[in-house]
Amino acid sequence: MRFLAFISFFMLSDYASFTQDFFIKGHITNEHKQPLSGTTVILRKVDSGQVMRYMLTKSDGSFRINLDKLLAGQYLLELRHISYINVQKLINNSPDVKSDSVIHITMYPRNVELKEVVIKREPPVVIRSDTIEFNAGSFRKIESMFVISHRSAR
């Protein structure tokens, strides 16, 4: 019985050595060659746009996407970061593609110019020495509120 277990163990370990994992490894940096952590990595089908894999890069800017259960074909690798221009790269998934290669991608900053913002406001309350002035237009008016006046008896 032990001999049978010993033989089956070696047969299974030999089988595992013949299976090959297909994956995409990559490293993302900015224009100064510093790693970009938290970059969104999306793998989509080219024909339908369906998302097949999704992940974020590690703190060193690296990622690894397993392609084992994906059908052979073309996929679109899409990289997104809030401060950088999106990058897209076409990937072929086929058995003859080397799985030990690393993709190096450099992302460049997205320059967004905002329009000028001017804030104007009158203060609702102004204190001048012993006088307090209220600007009634600064306060919100609620239609359902009303004031009940009470007269005191003398």
Short mmCIF file of N, CA and C in Angstrom, two decimals:
data_model
loop_
_atom_site.label_atom_id
_atom_site.label_comp_id
_atom_site.label_asym_id
_atom_site.label_seq_id
_atom_site.Cartn_x
_atom_site.Cartn_y
_atom_site.Cartn_z
N MET A 1 0.82 -1.19 0.00
CA MET A 1 0.00 0.00 0.00
C MET A 1 0.87 1.26 0.00
N ARG A 2 1.92 1.23 0.81
CA ARG A 2 2.82 2.39 0.84
C ARG A 2 3.51 2.57 -0.50
N PHE A 3 3.85 1.46 -1.11
CA PHE A 3 4.52 1.52 -2.41
C PHE A 3 3.62 2.16 -3.46
N LEU A 4 2.32 1.83 -3.43
CA LEU A 4 1.36 2.40 -4.37
C LEU A 4 1.21 3.91 -4.14
N ALA A 5 1.15 4.32 -2.89
CA ALA A 5 1.06 5.75 -2.57
C ALA A 5 2.32 6.48 -3.02
N PHE A 6 3.48 5.84 -2.83
CA PHE A 6 4.76 6.42 -3.23
C PHE A 6 4.82 6.62 -4.75
N ILE A 7 4.39 5.63 -5.50
CA ILE A 7 4.39 5.70 -6.96
C ILE A 7 3.41 6.75 -7.47
N SER A 8 2.20 6.79 -6.89
CA SER A 8 1.20 7.77 -7.32
C SER A 8 1.67 9.20 -7.02
N PHE A 9 2.38 9.39 -5.91
CA PHE A 9 2.90 10.72 -5.58
C PHE A 9 3.87 11.19 -6.66
N PHE A 10 4.80 10.34 -7.07
CA PHE A 10 5.76 10.73 -8.10
C PHE A 10 5.10 10.92 -9.46
N MET A 11 4.07 10.16 -9.76
CA MET A 11 3.38 10.34 -11.03
C MET A 11 2.66 11.69 -11.07
N LEU A 12 2.01 12.06 -9.96
CA LEU A 12 1.31 13.34 -9.91
C LEU A 12 2.29 14.51 -9.91
N SER A 13 3.40 14.38 -9.21
CA SER A 13 4.38 15.47 -9.20
C SER A 13 5.02 15.62 -10.57
N ASP A 14 5.20 14.52 -11.29
CA ASP A 14 5.74 14.57 -12.64
C ASP A 14 4.74 15.24 -13.58
N TYR A 15 3.45 14.97 -13.39
CA TYR A 15 2.41 15.58 -14.21
C TYR A 15 2.36 17.09 -13.97
N ALA A 16 2.51 17.50 -12.71
CA ALA A 16 2.47 18.93 -12.38
C ALA A 16 3.64 19.68 -13.00
N SER A 17 4.77 19.00 -13.17
CA SER A 17 5.92 19.68 -13.76
C SER A 17 5.73 19.93 -15.26
N PHE A 18 4.86 19.14 -15.93
CA PHE A 18 4.61 19.35 -17.34
C PHE A 18 3.58 20.43 -17.61
N THR A 19 2.73 20.74 -16.64
CA THR A 19 1.74 21.80 -16.86
C THR A 19 2.45 23.14 -16.75
N GLN A 20 2.07 24.07 -17.58
CA GLN A 20 2.72 25.37 -17.60
C GLN A 20 1.70 26.45 -17.29
N ASP A 21 2.05 27.33 -16.40
CA ASP A 21 1.19 28.46 -16.09
C ASP A 21 1.46 29.57 -17.10
N PHE A 22 0.38 30.12 -17.67
CA PHE A 22 0.51 31.26 -18.56
C PHE A 22 0.06 32.49 -17.80
N PHE A 23 0.91 33.48 -17.78
CA PHE A 23 0.57 34.70 -17.06
C PHE A 23 1.27 35.89 -17.70
N ILE A 24 0.77 37.05 -17.38
CA ILE A 24 1.39 38.31 -17.80
C ILE A 24 1.98 38.95 -16.55
N LYS A 25 3.26 39.24 -16.60
CA LYS A 25 3.90 39.96 -15.51
C LYS A 25 4.27 41.34 -16.03
N GLY A 26 4.13 42.32 -15.19
CA GLY A 26 4.48 43.66 -15.62
C GLY A 26 4.96 44.54 -14.50
N HIS A 27 5.55 45.63 -14.87
CA HIS A 27 6.06 46.63 -13.92
C HIS A 27 5.73 48.00 -14.48
N ILE A 28 5.06 48.81 -13.69
CA ILE A 28 4.61 50.12 -14.15
C ILE A 28 5.36 51.22 -13.39
N THR A 29 5.90 52.15 -14.16
CA THR A 29 6.62 53.28 -13.56
C THR A 29 6.12 54.58 -14.16
N ASN A 30 6.49 55.68 -13.50
CA ASN A 30 6.17 57.00 -14.07
C ASN A 30 7.35 57.46 -14.92
N GLU A 31 7.30 58.68 -15.41
CA GLU A 31 8.34 59.18 -16.31
C GLU A 31 9.70 59.32 -15.62
N HIS A 32 9.73 59.29 -14.28
CA HIS A 32 10.98 59.37 -13.53
C HIS A 32 11.46 58.00 -13.08
N LYS A 33 10.87 56.94 -13.64
CA LYS A 33 11.21 55.54 -13.34
C LYS A 33 10.89 55.14 -11.90
N GLN A 34 9.94 55.85 -11.27
CA GLN A 34 9.48 55.49 -9.93
C GLN A 34 8.25 54.60 -10.07
N PRO A 35 8.13 53.54 -9.25
CA PRO A 35 6.99 52.63 -9.38
C PRO A 35 5.67 53.31 -9.05
N LEU A 36 4.62 52.92 -9.79
CA LEU A 36 3.28 53.46 -9.56
C LEU A 36 2.43 52.39 -8.87
N SER A 37 2.22 52.56 -7.59
CA SER A 37 1.37 51.61 -6.87
C SER A 37 -0.09 52.04 -7.02
N GLY A 38 -0.98 51.08 -6.93
CA GLY A 38 -2.41 51.38 -7.00
C GLY A 38 -2.92 51.65 -8.40
N THR A 39 -2.15 51.31 -9.41
CA THR A 39 -2.62 51.46 -10.79
C THR A 39 -3.60 50.33 -11.09
N THR A 40 -4.72 50.65 -11.71
CA THR A 40 -5.72 49.65 -12.06
C THR A 40 -5.28 48.94 -13.33
N VAL A 41 -5.24 47.61 -13.28
CA VAL A 41 -4.87 46.79 -14.43
C VAL A 41 -6.11 45.99 -14.82
N ILE A 42 -6.56 46.17 -16.06
CA ILE A 42 -7.77 45.50 -16.56
C ILE A 42 -7.41 44.72 -17.81
N LEU A 43 -7.81 43.46 -17.87
CA LEU A 43 -7.62 42.64 -19.06
C LEU A 43 -8.99 42.41 -19.68
N ARG A 44 -9.18 42.87 -20.93
CA ARG A 44 -10.47 42.78 -21.62
C ARG A 44 -10.33 41.95 -22.89
N LYS A 45 -11.45 41.35 -23.31
CA LYS A 45 -11.50 40.72 -24.63
C LYS A 45 -11.53 41.83 -25.67
N VAL A 46 -10.80 41.66 -26.76
CA VAL A 46 -10.75 42.70 -27.80
C VAL A 46 -12.10 42.82 -28.50
N ASP A 47 -12.71 41.68 -28.83
CA ASP A 47 -13.93 41.72 -29.63
C ASP A 47 -15.15 42.22 -28.87
N SER A 48 -15.32 41.84 -27.61
CA SER A 48 -16.53 42.22 -26.87
C SER A 48 -16.30 43.29 -25.81
N GLY A 49 -15.06 43.51 -25.40
CA GLY A 49 -14.78 44.47 -24.34
C GLY A 49 -15.06 43.94 -22.95
N GLN A 50 -15.40 42.66 -22.84
CA GLN A 50 -15.72 42.04 -21.55
C GLN A 50 -14.47 41.99 -20.67
N VAL A 51 -14.63 42.37 -19.40
CA VAL A 51 -13.52 42.34 -18.45
C VAL A 51 -13.27 40.90 -18.03
N MET A 52 -12.04 40.42 -18.24
CA MET A 52 -11.66 39.05 -17.91
C MET A 52 -10.88 38.98 -16.60
N ARG A 53 -10.03 39.93 -16.35
CA ARG A 53 -9.24 39.99 -15.11
C ARG A 53 -9.15 41.46 -14.69
N TYR A 54 -8.99 41.67 -13.37
CA TYR A 54 -8.95 43.02 -12.82
C TYR A 54 -8.08 42.98 -11.57
N MET A 55 -7.17 43.92 -11.42
CA MET A 55 -6.34 43.98 -10.22
C MET A 55 -5.70 45.36 -10.08
N LEU A 56 -5.05 45.59 -8.95
CA LEU A 56 -4.27 46.80 -8.70
C LEU A 56 -2.81 46.42 -8.57
N THR A 57 -1.93 47.32 -8.98
CA THR A 57 -0.50 47.04 -8.84
C THR A 57 -0.09 47.11 -7.39
N LYS A 58 0.96 46.40 -7.06
CA LYS A 58 1.50 46.38 -5.70
C LYS A 58 2.28 47.67 -5.44
N SER A 59 2.83 47.79 -4.26
CA SER A 59 3.55 49.02 -3.89
C SER A 59 4.80 49.23 -4.73
N ASP A 60 5.36 48.15 -5.30
CA ASP A 60 6.53 48.30 -6.15
C ASP A 60 6.16 48.46 -7.63
N GLY A 61 4.85 48.64 -7.93
CA GLY A 61 4.39 48.87 -9.29
C GLY A 61 4.26 47.60 -10.12
N SER A 62 4.39 46.44 -9.50
CA SER A 62 4.34 45.18 -10.25
C SER A 62 2.93 44.58 -10.23
N PHE A 63 2.66 43.74 -11.24
CA PHE A 63 1.41 43.00 -11.29
C PHE A 63 1.66 41.67 -12.00
N ARG A 64 0.75 40.73 -11.77
CA ARG A 64 0.83 39.42 -12.40
C ARG A 64 -0.60 38.93 -12.62
N ILE A 65 -0.95 38.68 -13.89
CA ILE A 65 -2.29 38.23 -14.23
C ILE A 65 -2.19 36.81 -14.79
N ASN A 66 -2.93 35.88 -14.20
CA ASN A 66 -2.93 34.49 -14.63
C ASN A 66 -3.85 34.34 -15.84
N LEU A 67 -3.35 33.68 -16.90
CA LEU A 67 -4.11 33.49 -18.13
C LEU A 67 -4.54 32.03 -18.34
N ASP A 68 -4.35 31.18 -17.33
CA ASP A 68 -4.59 29.74 -17.50
C ASP A 68 -5.95 29.39 -18.07
N LYS A 69 -7.00 29.93 -17.53
CA LYS A 69 -8.33 29.52 -17.93
C LYS A 69 -8.92 30.37 -19.06
N LEU A 70 -8.11 31.25 -19.63
CA LEU A 70 -8.58 32.08 -20.73
C LEU A 70 -8.35 31.36 -22.06
N LEU A 71 -9.27 31.54 -22.97
CA LEU A 71 -9.13 30.96 -24.31
C LEU A 71 -8.05 31.71 -25.07
N ALA A 72 -7.44 31.01 -26.02
CA ALA A 72 -6.43 31.66 -26.86
C ALA A 72 -7.10 32.78 -27.66
N GLY A 73 -6.38 33.84 -27.86
CA GLY A 73 -6.93 34.96 -28.60
C GLY A 73 -6.26 36.26 -28.21
N GLN A 74 -6.83 37.36 -28.66
CA GLN A 74 -6.27 38.67 -28.37
C GLN A 74 -7.02 39.32 -27.22
N TYR A 75 -6.27 39.95 -26.34
CA TYR A 75 -6.82 40.64 -25.19
C TYR A 75 -6.21 42.03 -25.13
N LEU A 76 -6.92 42.93 -24.51
CA LEU A 76 -6.46 44.30 -24.35
C LEU A 76 -6.11 44.53 -22.89
N LEU A 77 -4.86 44.88 -22.63
CA LEU A 77 -4.40 45.19 -21.29
C LEU A 77 -4.55 46.70 -21.12
N GLU A 78 -5.38 47.10 -20.17
CA GLU A 78 -5.66 48.52 -19.96
C GLU A 78 -5.15 48.93 -18.58
N LEU A 79 -4.38 50.00 -18.54
CA LEU A 79 -3.79 50.50 -17.29
C LEU A 79 -4.33 51.89 -17.02
N ARG A 80 -4.83 52.08 -15.80
CA ARG A 80 -5.42 53.38 -15.43
C ARG A 80 -4.88 53.84 -14.08
N HIS A 81 -4.60 55.11 -14.01
CA HIS A 81 -4.19 55.75 -12.75
C HIS A 81 -4.78 57.14 -12.76
N ILE A 82 -5.24 57.61 -11.62
CA ILE A 82 -5.98 58.86 -11.56
C ILE A 82 -5.17 60.06 -12.05
N SER A 83 -3.86 60.06 -11.84
CA SER A 83 -3.04 61.21 -12.20
C SER A 83 -2.30 61.04 -13.52
N TYR A 84 -2.53 59.92 -14.21
CA TYR A 84 -1.75 59.61 -15.41
C TYR A 84 -2.64 59.29 -16.59
N ILE A 85 -2.09 59.43 -17.80
CA ILE A 85 -2.81 59.11 -19.03
C ILE A 85 -2.97 57.59 -19.13
N ASN A 86 -4.17 57.12 -19.48
CA ASN A 86 -4.44 55.69 -19.61
C ASN A 86 -3.56 55.08 -20.70
N VAL A 87 -3.15 53.82 -20.50
CA VAL A 87 -2.32 53.10 -21.45
C VAL A 87 -3.04 51.80 -21.83
N GLN A 88 -3.02 51.46 -23.12
CA GLN A 88 -3.60 50.20 -23.59
C GLN A 88 -2.54 49.45 -24.39
N LYS A 89 -2.51 48.12 -24.19
CA LYS A 89 -1.53 47.28 -24.87
C LYS A 89 -2.23 46.01 -25.32
N LEU A 90 -2.01 45.59 -26.56
CA LEU A 90 -2.61 44.39 -27.10
C LEU A 90 -1.78 43.17 -26.68
N ILE A 91 -2.46 42.14 -26.16
CA ILE A 91 -1.81 40.93 -25.67
C ILE A 91 -2.36 39.73 -26.42
N ASN A 92 -1.48 38.83 -26.89
CA ASN A 92 -1.90 37.58 -27.52
C ASN A 92 -1.74 36.45 -26.52
N ASN A 93 -2.80 35.70 -26.29
CA ASN A 93 -2.75 34.55 -25.40
C ASN A 93 -2.73 33.29 -26.25
N SER A 94 -1.57 32.70 -26.37
CA SER A 94 -1.44 31.45 -27.11
C SER A 94 -0.35 30.62 -26.45
N PRO A 95 -0.37 29.30 -26.63
CA PRO A 95 0.61 28.44 -25.96
C PRO A 95 2.06 28.74 -26.33
N ASP A 96 2.32 29.34 -27.49
CA ASP A 96 3.70 29.61 -27.88
C ASP A 96 4.24 30.93 -27.31
N VAL A 97 3.41 31.69 -26.59
CA VAL A 97 3.86 32.93 -25.98
C VAL A 97 4.63 32.60 -24.71
N LYS A 98 5.81 33.22 -24.55
CA LYS A 98 6.61 32.98 -23.35
C LYS A 98 5.92 33.62 -22.15
N SER A 99 5.84 32.86 -21.07
CA SER A 99 5.16 33.39 -19.89
C SER A 99 6.13 33.98 -18.89
N ASP A 100 7.43 33.93 -19.17
CA ASP A 100 8.39 34.46 -18.21
C ASP A 100 8.85 35.87 -18.55
N SER A 101 8.29 36.47 -19.59
CA SER A 101 8.68 37.83 -19.94
C SER A 101 7.93 38.85 -19.08
N VAL A 102 8.55 39.98 -18.87
CA VAL A 102 7.97 41.04 -18.05
C VAL A 102 7.74 42.26 -18.93
N ILE A 103 6.54 42.81 -18.84
CA ILE A 103 6.19 44.01 -19.60
C ILE A 103 6.54 45.23 -18.76
N HIS A 104 7.33 46.12 -19.30
CA HIS A 104 7.66 47.38 -18.61
C HIS A 104 6.88 48.49 -19.29
N ILE A 105 6.07 49.19 -18.50
CA ILE A 105 5.23 50.26 -19.03
C ILE A 105 5.50 51.54 -18.26
N THR A 106 5.69 52.63 -19.00
CA THR A 106 5.87 53.94 -18.40
C THR A 106 4.61 54.75 -18.63
N MET A 107 4.07 55.33 -17.57
CA MET A 107 2.89 56.17 -17.67
C MET A 107 3.30 57.63 -17.48
N TYR A 108 2.64 58.49 -18.25
CA TYR A 108 2.97 59.92 -18.22
C TYR A 108 1.84 60.71 -17.57
N PRO A 109 2.18 61.80 -16.86
CA PRO A 109 1.16 62.54 -16.11
C PRO A 109 0.10 63.16 -17.01
N ARG A 110 -1.08 63.23 -16.45
CA ARG A 110 -2.22 63.88 -17.12
C ARG A 110 -2.26 65.31 -16.60
N ASN A 111 -2.06 66.25 -17.48
CA ASN A 111 -2.09 67.66 -17.10
C ASN A 111 -3.49 68.20 -17.32
N VAL A 112 -4.15 68.52 -16.24
CA VAL A 112 -5.50 69.07 -16.31
C VAL A 112 -5.45 70.49 -15.77
N GLU A 113 -5.87 71.43 -16.61
CA GLU A 113 -5.89 72.82 -16.19
C GLU A 113 -7.31 73.20 -15.80
N LEU A 114 -7.46 73.61 -14.57
CA LEU A 114 -8.77 74.00 -14.08
C LEU A 114 -9.02 75.47 -14.34
N LYS A 115 -10.29 75.81 -14.53
CA LYS A 115 -10.65 77.21 -14.71
C LYS A 115 -10.59 77.92 -13.36
N GLU A 116 -10.51 79.24 -13.42
CA GLU A 116 -10.44 80.04 -12.22
C GLU A 116 -11.73 79.94 -11.43
N VAL A 117 -11.61 79.82 -10.12
CA VAL A 117 -12.77 79.76 -9.24
C VAL A 117 -12.76 80.98 -8.34
N VAL A 118 -13.87 81.72 -8.35
CA VAL A 118 -14.00 82.90 -7.52
C VAL A 118 -15.12 82.65 -6.52
N ILE A 119 -14.83 82.83 -5.26
CA ILE A 119 -15.83 82.63 -4.21
C ILE A 119 -16.18 83.99 -3.62
N LYS A 120 -17.45 84.34 -3.71
CA LYS A 120 -17.93 85.60 -3.15
C LYS A 120 -18.97 85.26 -2.10
N ARG A 121 -18.86 85.90 -0.97
CA ARG A 121 -19.83 85.63 0.08
C ARG A 121 -19.89 86.81 1.03
N GLU A 122 -21.10 87.13 1.41
CA GLU A 122 -21.27 88.14 2.45
C GLU A 122 -21.45 87.40 3.78
N PRO A 123 -20.79 87.84 4.80
CA PRO A 123 -20.97 87.15 6.08
C PRO A 123 -22.39 87.36 6.60
N PRO A 124 -23.02 86.31 7.16
CA PRO A 124 -24.40 86.43 7.63
C PRO A 124 -24.52 87.29 8.89
N VAL A 125 -23.42 87.39 9.65
CA VAL A 125 -23.46 88.17 10.89
C VAL A 125 -22.23 89.07 10.92
N VAL A 126 -22.44 90.35 11.19
CA VAL A 126 -21.34 91.31 11.30
C VAL A 126 -21.43 91.94 12.68
N ILE A 127 -20.31 91.93 13.39
CA ILE A 127 -20.27 92.53 14.73
C ILE A 127 -19.46 93.82 14.63
N ARG A 128 -20.12 94.93 15.01
CA ARG A 128 -19.47 96.23 15.02
C ARG A 128 -19.59 96.79 16.43
N SER A 129 -18.50 96.83 17.11
CA SER A 129 -18.38 97.25 18.52
C SER A 129 -19.50 96.63 19.36
N ASP A 130 -20.55 97.37 19.71
CA ASP A 130 -21.61 96.83 20.56
C ASP A 130 -22.87 96.46 19.77
N THR A 131 -22.79 96.43 18.43
CA THR A 131 -23.95 96.15 17.60
C THR A 131 -23.71 94.90 16.75
N ILE A 132 -24.73 94.07 16.68
CA ILE A 132 -24.69 92.87 15.84
C ILE A 132 -25.68 93.06 14.70
N GLU A 133 -25.20 92.96 13.47
CA GLU A 133 -26.07 93.09 12.30
C GLU A 133 -26.23 91.72 11.65
N PHE A 134 -27.49 91.36 11.38
CA PHE A 134 -27.79 90.10 10.71
C PHE A 134 -28.20 90.37 9.27
N ASN A 135 -27.64 89.64 8.35
CA ASN A 135 -28.06 89.70 6.96
C ASN A 135 -29.12 88.62 6.78
N ALA A 136 -30.38 88.99 6.77
CA ALA A 136 -31.48 88.03 6.73
C ALA A 136 -31.48 87.21 5.46
N GLY A 137 -30.96 87.73 4.36
CA GLY A 137 -30.93 87.00 3.10
C GLY A 137 -29.94 85.85 3.10
N SER A 138 -29.02 85.82 4.07
CA SER A 138 -28.03 84.75 4.13
C SER A 138 -28.57 83.48 4.78
N PHE A 139 -29.68 83.58 5.45
CA PHE A 139 -30.22 82.43 6.15
C PHE A 139 -31.25 81.71 5.28
N ARG A 140 -31.28 80.43 5.43
CA ARG A 140 -32.20 79.61 4.65
C ARG A 140 -33.63 79.81 5.14
N LYS A 141 -34.54 79.88 4.17
CA LYS A 141 -35.94 80.06 4.51
C LYS A 141 -36.65 78.73 4.33
N ILE A 142 -37.36 78.32 5.35
CA ILE A 142 -38.14 77.09 5.28
C ILE A 142 -39.61 77.47 5.30
N GLU A 143 -40.33 77.06 4.27
CA GLU A 143 -41.72 77.45 4.10
C GLU A 143 -42.62 76.99 5.25
N SER A 144 -42.30 75.84 5.83
CA SER A 144 -43.19 75.30 6.86
C SER A 144 -42.96 75.92 8.24
N MET A 145 -41.98 76.79 8.36
CA MET A 145 -41.72 77.40 9.66
C MET A 145 -42.53 78.68 9.83
N PHE A 146 -43.04 78.88 11.00
CA PHE A 146 -43.75 80.11 11.30
C PHE A 146 -43.45 80.50 12.74
N VAL A 147 -43.70 81.77 13.04
CA VAL A 147 -43.37 82.30 14.36
C VAL A 147 -44.67 82.56 15.10
N ILE A 148 -44.72 82.05 16.32
CA ILE A 148 -45.89 82.29 17.18
C ILE A 148 -45.47 83.33 18.21
N SER A 149 -46.24 84.40 18.28
CA SER A 149 -45.88 85.42 19.26
C SER A 149 -46.76 85.24 20.50
N HIS A 150 -46.18 85.39 21.63
CA HIS A 150 -46.88 85.31 22.90
C HIS A 150 -46.81 86.67 23.58
N ARG A 151 -47.94 87.13 24.05
CA ARG A 151 -47.94 88.38 24.81
C ARG A 151 -47.98 88.04 26.27
N SER A 152 -47.16 88.69 26.99
CA SER A 152 -47.14 88.40 28.43
C SER A 152 -48.22 89.21 29.14
N ALA A 153 -48.83 88.60 30.11
CA ALA A 153 -49.89 89.28 30.89
C ALA A 153 -49.25 90.18 31.92
N ARG A 154 -49.88 91.37 32.15
CA ARG A 154 -49.34 92.30 33.14
C ARG A 154 -50.09 92.27 34.38
#
